[in-house]
PDB file of C-alpha atoms and ligand atoms in Angstrom:
ATOM      1  CA  MET W   1      92.540  52.247 206.710  1.00  0.00           C
ATOM      2  CA  ILE W   2      92.762  50.270 203.468  1.00  0.00           C
ATOM      3  CA  VAL W   3      90.341  52.586 201.743  1.00  0.00           C
ATOM      4  CA  ASP W   4      92.440  55.590 202.810  1.00  0.00           C
ATOM      5  CA  ASN W   5      95.652  53.888 201.723  1.00  0.00           C
ATOM      6  CA  LEU W   6      94.188  53.101 198.320  1.00  0.00           C
ATOM      7  CA  LYS W   7      92.954  56.635 197.911  1.00  0.00           C
ATOM      8  CA  ARG W   8      96.374  58.043 198.742  1.00  0.00           C
ATOM      9  CA  LEU W   9      98.097  55.551 196.453  1.00  0.00           C
ATOM     10  CA  GLU W  10      95.718  56.355 193.612  1.00  0.00           C
ATOM     11  CA  GLU W  11      96.481  60.047 194.029  1.00  0.00           C
ATOM     12  CA  GLN W  12     100.219  59.348 193.895  1.00  0.00           C
ATOM     13  CA  ILE W  13      99.846  57.210 190.780  1.00  0.00           C
ATOM     14  CA  SER W  14      97.690  59.798 189.004  1.00  0.00           C
ATOM     15  CA  LYS W  15     100.058  62.601 189.879  1.00  0.00           C
ATOM     16  CA  LYS W  16     103.072  60.660 188.667  1.00  0.00           C
ATOM     17  CA  CYS W  17     101.289  59.785 185.410  1.00  0.00           C
ATOM     18  CA  GLU W  18     100.556  63.434 184.845  1.00  0.00           C
ATOM     19  CA  LEU W  19     104.162  64.455 185.497  1.00  0.00           C
ATOM     20  CA  ALA W  20     105.444  61.682 183.235  1.00  0.00           C
ATOM     21  CA  GLY W  21     103.028  62.599 180.441  1.00  0.00           C
ATOM     22  CA  ARG W  22     101.208  59.295 180.637  1.00  0.00           C
ATOM     23  CA  ARG W  23      97.542  58.430 180.844  1.00  0.00           C
ATOM     24  CA  ARG W  24      96.377  56.759 184.035  1.00  0.00           C
ATOM     25  CA  THR W  25      94.351  54.301 181.963  1.00  0.00           C
ATOM     26  CA  GLU W  26      97.550  52.835 180.490  1.00  0.00           C
ATOM     27  CA  ILE W  27      98.397  51.351 183.874  1.00  0.00           C
ATOM     28  CA  THR W  28      96.744  48.517 185.786  1.00  0.00           C
ATOM     29  CA  LEU W  29      97.075  48.639 189.552  1.00  0.00           C
ATOM     30  CA  ILE W  30      97.376  45.110 190.932  1.00  0.00           C
ATOM     31  CA  ALA W  31      96.717  44.852 194.662  1.00  0.00           C
ATOM     32  CA  VAL W  32      99.086  42.176 195.963  1.00  0.00           C
ATOM     33  CA  THR W  33      96.924  40.287 198.428  1.00  0.00           C
ATOM     34  CA  LYS W  34      99.401  37.561 199.478  1.00  0.00           C
ATOM     35  CA  THR W  35      99.005  36.602 203.168  1.00  0.00           C
ATOM     36  CA  GLN W  36      95.906  38.830 203.454  1.00  0.00           C
ATOM     37  CA  PRO W  37      92.686  37.245 204.722  1.00  0.00           C
ATOM     38  CA  ILE W  38      89.476  37.221 202.698  1.00  0.00           C
ATOM     39  CA  GLU W  39      87.734  39.884 204.800  1.00  0.00           C
ATOM     40  CA  ILE W  40      90.517  42.344 204.094  1.00  0.00           C
ATOM     41  CA  ILE W  41      90.584  41.506 200.392  1.00  0.00           C
ATOM     42  CA  LYS W  42      86.832  42.107 200.187  1.00  0.00           C
ATOM     43  CA  GLN W  43      87.396  45.671 201.358  1.00  0.00           C
ATOM     44  CA  VAL W  44      89.652  46.212 198.373  1.00  0.00           C
ATOM     45  CA  ILE W  45      87.203  44.666 195.937  1.00  0.00           C
ATOM     46  CA  ASP W  46      84.451  46.859 197.359  1.00  0.00           C
ATOM     47  CA  THR W  47      86.376  49.943 196.247  1.00  0.00           C
ATOM     48  CA  GLY W  48      86.083  48.714 192.664  1.00  0.00           C
ATOM     49  CA  LEU W  49      89.620  47.389 192.299  1.00  0.00           C
ATOM     50  CA  LYS W  50      89.484  44.159 190.309  1.00  0.00           C
ATOM     51  CA  ASP W  51      93.081  43.125 189.747  1.00  0.00           C
ATOM     52  CA  LEU W  52      94.609  41.085 192.559  1.00  0.00           C
ATOM     53  CA  GLY W  53      98.014  39.426 192.760  1.00  0.00           C
ATOM     54  CA  GLU W  54      99.137  36.280 194.595  1.00  0.00           C
ATOM     55  CA  ASN W  55     102.542  34.597 194.723  1.00  0.00           C
ATOM     56  CA  LYS W  56     101.616  31.126 195.996  1.00  0.00           C
ATOM     57  CA  ALA W  57      99.714  28.728 193.761  1.00  0.00           C
ATOM     58  CA  GLN W  58      97.463  27.085 196.346  1.00  0.00           C
ATOM     59  CA  GLU W  59      96.723  30.406 197.991  1.00  0.00           C
ATOM     60  CA  LEU W  60      95.526  31.795 194.673  1.00  0.00           C
ATOM     61  CA  ARG W  61      93.380  28.720 194.080  1.00  0.00           C
ATOM     62  CA  ASP W  62      91.807  28.876 197.543  1.00  0.00           C
ATOM     63  CA  LYS W  63      91.084  32.577 197.385  1.00  0.00           C
ATOM     64  CA  ALA W  64      89.735  32.341 193.838  1.00  0.00           C
ATOM     65  CA  GLU W  65      87.273  29.672 194.990  1.00  0.00           C
ATOM     66  CA  ILE W  66      85.839  32.028 197.581  1.00  0.00           C
ATOM     67  CA  LEU W  67      86.050  35.285 195.643  1.00  0.00           C
ATOM     68  CA  HIS W  68      84.957  33.930 192.302  1.00  0.00           C
ATOM     69  CA  ASP W  69      83.152  36.956 191.011  1.00  0.00           C
ATOM     70  CA  ASN W  70      84.773  39.705 189.073  1.00  0.00           C
ATOM     71  CA  VAL W  71      88.408  39.323 190.100  1.00  0.00           C
ATOM     72  CA  ASN W  72      91.285  39.397 187.641  1.00  0.00           C
ATOM     73  CA  TRP W  73      93.858  37.155 189.298  1.00  0.00           C
ATOM     74  CA  HIS W  74      97.530  37.723 188.585  1.00  0.00           C
ATOM     75  CA  PHE W  75      99.998  35.025 189.508  1.00  0.00           C
ATOM     76  CA  ILE W  76     103.224  36.874 190.351  1.00  0.00           C
ATOM     77  CA  GLY W  77     105.359  34.355 192.255  1.00  0.00           C
ATOM     78  CA  HIS W  78     107.773  31.682 191.199  1.00  0.00           C
ATOM     79  CA  LEU W  79     105.724  28.863 189.663  1.00  0.00           C
ATOM     80  CA  GLN W  80     106.724  25.224 189.858  1.00  0.00           C
ATOM     81  CA  THR W  81     105.593  23.050 186.985  1.00  0.00           C
ATOM     82  CA  ASN W  82     103.631  20.711 189.244  1.00  0.00           C
ATOM     83  CA  LYS W  83     101.592  23.647 190.585  1.00  0.00           C
ATOM     84  CA  VAL W  84     100.366  25.027 187.270  1.00  0.00           C
ATOM     85  CA  LYS W  85      97.206  22.988 187.806  1.00  0.00           C
ATOM     86  CA  TYR W  86      96.280  25.174 190.787  1.00  0.00           C
ATOM     87  CA  VAL W  87      96.367  28.467 188.926  1.00  0.00           C
ATOM     88  CA  ILE W  88      95.383  27.631 185.370  1.00  0.00           C
ATOM     89  CA  LYS W  89      91.638  28.040 185.870  1.00  0.00           C
ATOM     90  CA  SER W  90      91.693  31.400 187.627  1.00  0.00           C
ATOM     91  CA  ALA W  91      94.790  33.255 186.515  1.00  0.00           C
ATOM     92  CA  LYS W  92      94.122  36.056 184.063  1.00  0.00           C
ATOM     93  CA  VAL W  93      97.859  36.621 183.696  1.00  0.00           C
ATOM     94  CA  ILE W  94     100.830  34.511 184.805  1.00  0.00           C
ATOM     95  CA  HIS W  95     103.707  36.974 185.288  1.00  0.00           C
ATOM     96  CA  SER W  96     106.534  34.569 186.040  1.00  0.00           C
ATOM     97  CA  VAL W  97     107.249  32.306 183.081  1.00  0.00           C
ATOM     98  CA  ASP W  98     110.992  31.633 183.105  1.00  0.00           C
ATOM     99  CA  SER W  99     111.580  28.292 181.373  1.00  0.00           C
ATOM    100  CA  ILE W 100     110.458  26.274 178.384  1.00  0.00           C
ATOM    101  CA  LYS W 101     109.469  23.473 180.730  1.00  0.00           C
ATOM    102  CA  LEU W 102     107.078  25.762 182.574  1.00  0.00           C
ATOM    103  CA  ALA W 103     105.721  27.297 179.357  1.00  0.00           C
ATOM    104  CA  GLU W 104     105.114  23.802 178.013  1.00  0.00           C
ATOM    105  CA  GLU W 105     103.153  22.782 181.101  1.00  0.00           C
ATOM    106  CA  ILE W 106     101.053  25.963 181.086  1.00  0.00           C
ATOM    107  CA  ASN W 107     100.270  25.434 177.405  1.00  0.00           C
ATOM    108  CA  LYS W 108      99.284  21.833 178.052  1.00  0.00           C
ATOM    109  CA  LYS W 109      96.994  22.662 180.961  1.00  0.00           C
ATOM    110  CA  ALA W 110      95.472  25.632 179.113  1.00  0.00           C
ATOM    111  CA  LEU W 111      94.775  23.426 176.123  1.00  0.00           C
ATOM    112  CA  GLN W 112      92.978  20.924 178.367  1.00  0.00           C
ATOM    113  CA  ILE W 113      90.504  23.537 179.552  1.00  0.00           C
ATOM    114  CA  GLY W 114      90.247  25.362 176.227  1.00  0.00           C
ATOM    115  CA  LYS W 115      91.856  28.567 177.391  1.00  0.00           C
ATOM    116  CA  LYS W 116      94.395  30.879 175.838  1.00  0.00           C
ATOM    117  CA  GLN W 117      96.599  31.895 178.770  1.00  0.00           C
ATOM    118  CA  ASP W 118      98.079  35.402 178.935  1.00  0.00           C
ATOM    119  CA  ILE W 119     101.667  35.227 180.157  1.00  0.00           C
ATOM    120  CA  LEU W 120     104.683  37.426 180.844  1.00  0.00           C
ATOM    121  CA  LEU W 121     108.315  36.373 180.864  1.00  0.00           C
ATOM    122  CA  GLU W 122     110.094  37.053 184.140  1.00  0.00           C
ATOM    123  CA  ILE W 123     113.395  38.803 183.517  1.00  0.00           C
ATOM    124  CA  LYS W 124     116.179  39.121 186.039  1.00  0.00           C
ATOM    125  CA  THR W 125     117.446  42.681 185.809  1.00  0.00           C
ATOM    126  CA  SER W 126     119.537  42.707 188.978  1.00  0.00           C
ATOM    127  CA  ASN W 127     122.329  40.577 190.336  1.00  0.00           C
ATOM    128  CA  GLU W 128     120.489  39.520 193.470  1.00  0.00           C
ATOM    129  CA  ALA W 129     120.684  35.773 193.931  1.00  0.00           C
ATOM    130  CA  THR W 130     117.218  35.705 195.472  1.00  0.00           C
ATOM    131  CA  LYS W 131     115.539  36.942 192.306  1.00  0.00           C
ATOM    132  CA  HIS W 132     114.102  34.597 189.720  1.00  0.00           C
ATOM    133  CA  GLY W 133     113.930  35.057 186.013  1.00  0.00           C
ATOM    134  CA  LEU W 134     116.014  34.889 182.866  1.00  0.00           C
ATOM    135  CA  SER W 135     118.920  37.183 182.105  1.00  0.00           C
ATOM    136  CA  ASP W 136     120.558  35.637 179.051  1.00  0.00           C
ATOM    137  CA  GLU W 137     119.159  37.319 175.958  1.00  0.00           C
ATOM    138  CA  GLU W 138     119.516  34.315 173.709  1.00  0.00           C
ATOM    139  CA  GLU W 139     117.601  32.219 176.207  1.00  0.00           C
ATOM    140  CA  ILE W 140     114.914  34.896 176.521  1.00  0.00           C
ATOM    141  CA  PHE W 141     114.379  35.029 172.757  1.00  0.00           C
ATOM    142  CA  LYS W 142     114.295  31.249 172.574  1.00  0.00           C
ATOM    143  CA  LEU W 143     111.622  31.062 175.256  1.00  0.00           C
ATOM    144  CA  ALA W 144     109.649  33.863 173.605  1.00  0.00           C
ATOM    145  CA  GLU W 145     109.720  32.009 170.283  1.00  0.00           C
ATOM    146  CA  TYR W 146     108.572  28.873 172.038  1.00  0.00           C
ATOM    147  CA  CYS W 147     105.632  30.738 173.574  1.00  0.00           C
ATOM    148  CA  LYS W 148     104.732  32.310 170.236  1.00  0.00           C
ATOM    149  CA  ASP W 149     104.566  28.848 168.674  1.00  0.00           C
ATOM    150  CA  SER W 150     102.420  27.418 171.483  1.00  0.00           C
ATOM    151  CA  SER W 151      98.746  27.231 170.585  1.00  0.00           C
ATOM    152  CA  ASN W 152      97.402  28.173 174.024  1.00  0.00           C
ATOM    153  CA  LEU W 153      99.896  30.768 175.205  1.00  0.00           C
ATOM    154  CA  ASN W 154      99.536  34.467 174.612  1.00  0.00           C
ATOM    155  CA  LEU W 155     102.794  36.265 175.350  1.00  0.00           C
ATOM    156  CA  ILE W 156     101.855  39.837 176.201  1.00  0.00           C
ATOM    157  CA  GLY W 157     104.924  41.259 177.945  1.00  0.00           C
ATOM    158  CA  LEU W 158     107.743  41.153 180.474  1.00  0.00           C
ATOM    159  CA  MET W 159     108.002  41.314 184.249  1.00  0.00           C
ATOM    160  CA  THR W 160     110.840  42.178 186.590  1.00  0.00           C
ATOM    161  CA  MET W 161     111.693  42.993 190.172  1.00  0.00           C
ATOM    162  CA  ALA W 162     114.157  45.829 190.774  1.00  0.00           C
ATOM    163  CA  PRO W 163     116.972  45.272 193.273  1.00  0.00           C
ATOM    164  CA  PHE W 164     116.124  45.847 196.907  1.00  0.00           C
ATOM    165  CA  THR W 165     117.917  49.142 197.469  1.00  0.00           C
ATOM    166  CA  ASP W 166     117.415  52.836 198.221  1.00  0.00           C
ATOM    167  CA  ASP W 167     119.538  53.734 195.223  1.00  0.00           C
ATOM    168  CA  ALA W 168     117.014  55.186 192.769  1.00  0.00           C
ATOM    169  CA  GLU W 169     119.412  55.040 189.850  1.00  0.00           C
ATOM    170  CA  LEU W 170     120.024  51.321 190.315  1.00  0.00           C
ATOM    171  CA  ILE W 171     116.280  50.721 190.401  1.00  0.00           C
ATOM    172  CA  ARG W 172     115.813  52.848 187.289  1.00  0.00           C
ATOM    173  CA  LYS W 173     118.505  50.866 185.504  1.00  0.00           C
ATOM    174  CA  SER W 174     116.490  47.681 186.028  1.00  0.00           C
ATOM    175  CA  PHE W 175     113.318  49.194 184.643  1.00  0.00           C
ATOM    176  CA  VAL W 176     115.071  50.787 181.673  1.00  0.00           C
ATOM    177  CA  GLN W 177     116.625  47.423 180.874  1.00  0.00           C
ATOM    178  CA  LEU W 178     113.192  45.791 180.813  1.00  0.00           C
ATOM    179  CA  ARG W 179     111.698  48.528 178.635  1.00  0.00           C
ATOM    180  CA  LYS W 180     114.577  48.317 176.157  1.00  0.00           C
ATOM    181  CA  LEU W 181     114.335  44.548 175.998  1.00  0.00           C
ATOM    182  CA  LYS W 182     110.650  44.845 175.153  1.00  0.00           C
ATOM    183  CA  GLU W 183     111.456  47.347 172.378  1.00  0.00           C
ATOM    184  CA  LYS W 184     114.151  45.077 171.012  1.00  0.00           C
ATOM    185  CA  MET W 185     111.816  42.091 170.996  1.00  0.00           C
ATOM    186  CA  ASN W 186     109.067  44.060 169.291  1.00  0.00           C
ATOM    187  CA  ASN W 187     111.579  45.183 166.660  1.00  0.00           C
ATOM    188  CA  SER W 188     112.203  41.542 165.871  1.00  0.00           C
ATOM    189  CA  GLY W 189     108.586  40.567 165.427  1.00  0.00           C
ATOM    190  CA  PHE W 190     107.036  40.118 168.847  1.00  0.00           C
ATOM    191  CA  ASN W 191     104.027  42.105 169.932  1.00  0.00           C
ATOM    192  CA  LEU W 192     104.557  42.837 173.603  1.00  0.00           C
ATOM    193  CA  THR W 193     102.423  45.502 175.207  1.00  0.00           C
ATOM    194  CA  GLU W 194     102.911  44.955 178.946  1.00  0.00           C
ATOM    195  CA  LEU W 195     105.670  45.831 181.391  1.00  0.00           C
ATOM    196  CA  SER W 196     104.950  44.464 184.871  1.00  0.00           C
ATOM    197  CA  MET W 197     107.237  46.476 187.118  1.00  0.00           C
ATOM    198  CA  GLY W 198     106.945  48.655 190.193  1.00  0.00           C
ATOM    199  CA  MET W 199     106.172  47.763 193.814  1.00  0.00           C
ATOM    200  CA  THR W 200     105.551  49.850 196.935  1.00  0.00           C
ATOM    201  CA  ASN W 201     109.079  51.226 197.104  1.00  0.00           C
ATOM    202  CA  ASP W 202     109.683  51.915 193.448  1.00  0.00           C
ATOM    203  CA  PHE W 203     106.380  52.357 191.599  1.00  0.00           C
ATOM    204  CA  GLU W 204     106.985  56.034 190.817  1.00  0.00           C
ATOM    205  CA  ILE W 205     110.221  55.256 188.976  1.00  0.00           C
ATOM    206  CA  ALA W 206     108.430  52.357 187.241  1.00  0.00           C
ATOM    207  CA  ILE W 207     105.714  54.725 185.977  1.00  0.00           C
ATOM    208  CA  GLU W 208     108.379  57.058 184.589  1.00  0.00           C
ATOM    209  CA  GLU W 209     109.994  54.151 182.781  1.00  0.00           C
ATOM    210  CA  GLY W 210     106.846  52.827 181.150  1.00  0.00           C
ATOM    211  CA  SER W 211     105.273  50.334 183.528  1.00  0.00           C
ATOM    212  CA  THR W 212     101.798  49.129 182.546  1.00  0.00           C
ATOM    213  CA  MET W 213     101.244  46.886 185.585  1.00  0.00           C
ATOM    214  CA  LEU W 214     102.077  47.946 189.134  1.00  0.00           C
ATOM    215  CA  ARG W 215     102.175  45.181 191.759  1.00  0.00           C
ATOM    216  CA  ILE W 216     101.576  46.816 195.110  1.00  0.00           C
ATOM    217  CA  GLY W 217     100.992  45.261 198.521  1.00  0.00           C
ATOM    218  CA  THR W 218     102.516  47.141 201.454  1.00  0.00           C
ATOM    219  CA  ALA W 219     101.283  50.611 200.433  1.00  0.00           C
ATOM    220  CA  ILE W 220      97.724  49.240 200.478  1.00  0.00           C
ATOM    221  CA  PHE W 221      97.708  46.740 203.346  1.00  0.00           C
ATOM    222  CA  GLY W 222     100.588  47.889 205.531  1.00  0.00           C
ATOM    223  CA  GLN W 223     103.589  45.794 206.451  1.00  0.00           C
ATOM    224  CA  ARG W 224     103.063  42.021 206.056  1.00  0.00           C
ATOM    225  CA  LYS W 225     103.655  39.891 209.151  1.00  0.00           C
ATOM    226  CA  ASN W 226     105.152  37.037 207.200  1.00  0.00           C
ATOM    227  CA  ASN W 227     105.768  36.156 203.601  1.00  0.00           C
TER     228      ASN W 227
HETATM  229  C1  LIG O   1     105.061  40.813 197.391  1.00  0.00           C
HETATM  230  C2  LIG O   1     105.289  41.147 195.971  1.00  0.00           C
HETATM  231  C3  LIG O   1     104.973  42.429 195.478  1.00  0.00           C
HETATM  232  C4  LIG O   1     104.436  43.553 196.334  1.00  0.00           C
HETATM  233  O1  LIG O   1     105.442  44.084 197.144  1.00  0.00           O
HETATM  234  P1  LIG O   1     105.198  45.341 198.096  1.00  0.00           P
HETATM  235  O2  LIG O   1     106.562  45.835 198.390  1.00  0.00           O
HETATM  236  O3  LIG O   1     104.479  44.856 199.303  1.00  0.00           O
HETATM  237  O4  LIG O   1     104.389  46.338 197.339  1.00  0.00           O
HETATM  238  C5  LIG O   1     105.182  42.658 194.115  1.00  0.00           C
HETATM  239  N1  LIG O   1     105.659  41.701 193.290  1.00  0.00           N
HETATM  240  C6  LIG O   1     105.974  40.472 193.728  1.00  0.00           C
HETATM  241  C7  LIG O   1     106.496  39.462 192.765  1.00  0.00           C
HETATM  242  C8  LIG O   1     105.795  40.162 195.080  1.00  0.00           C
HETATM  243  O5  LIG O   1     106.110  38.920 195.513  1.00  0.00           O
END
């Protein structure tokens, strides 16, 4: 079932890339494996997919210990400062940096293990109270400057979650906002290449609007029992 789902998803992504005039190779598909057991995750890895996403720090640590070979782990959930220690060894990219305090802790822990940590800033592009991330532009630029000045942080882009809605234009608005913010930041001296946006319900719009990292769970694994 998972192999079929992935095949179908891959076809949809390729088709959308073609329609949008983009190359498939510009986009990384991250399989969001949260709540999925190891046996299921192995089926995904066996298809050649290397990028996996988790939203809980200890869960990422535990899974990384078992599946140590050849996985690019993406930490996509809200990260508390005291849990950075669980993800710092394994995370290829931390998608959810949203405060100087967190950036400082990641830099410190990365320094300790001699690693330069790739990070994204999480931006709140909708009004939903449940969503994390920064929305104030001044604050965003301040945090970005802080990251740029940190020896062991490598700021490579921005991440967002679109509002939970069927309204395609509202979703698009979120993604356009993220893309424009990235352009604005690059115009003032940053060098951001990544836009982490697009989940099961909105990845096609995200591709149209320039996503370089899709975070997809349900379309691959089916509905999650819990979260
Ligand atoms: C769970 C999750 C996803 C994947 O969502 P699906 O709708 O299952 O594709 C993507 N991003 C984040 C931050 C998540 O927590």
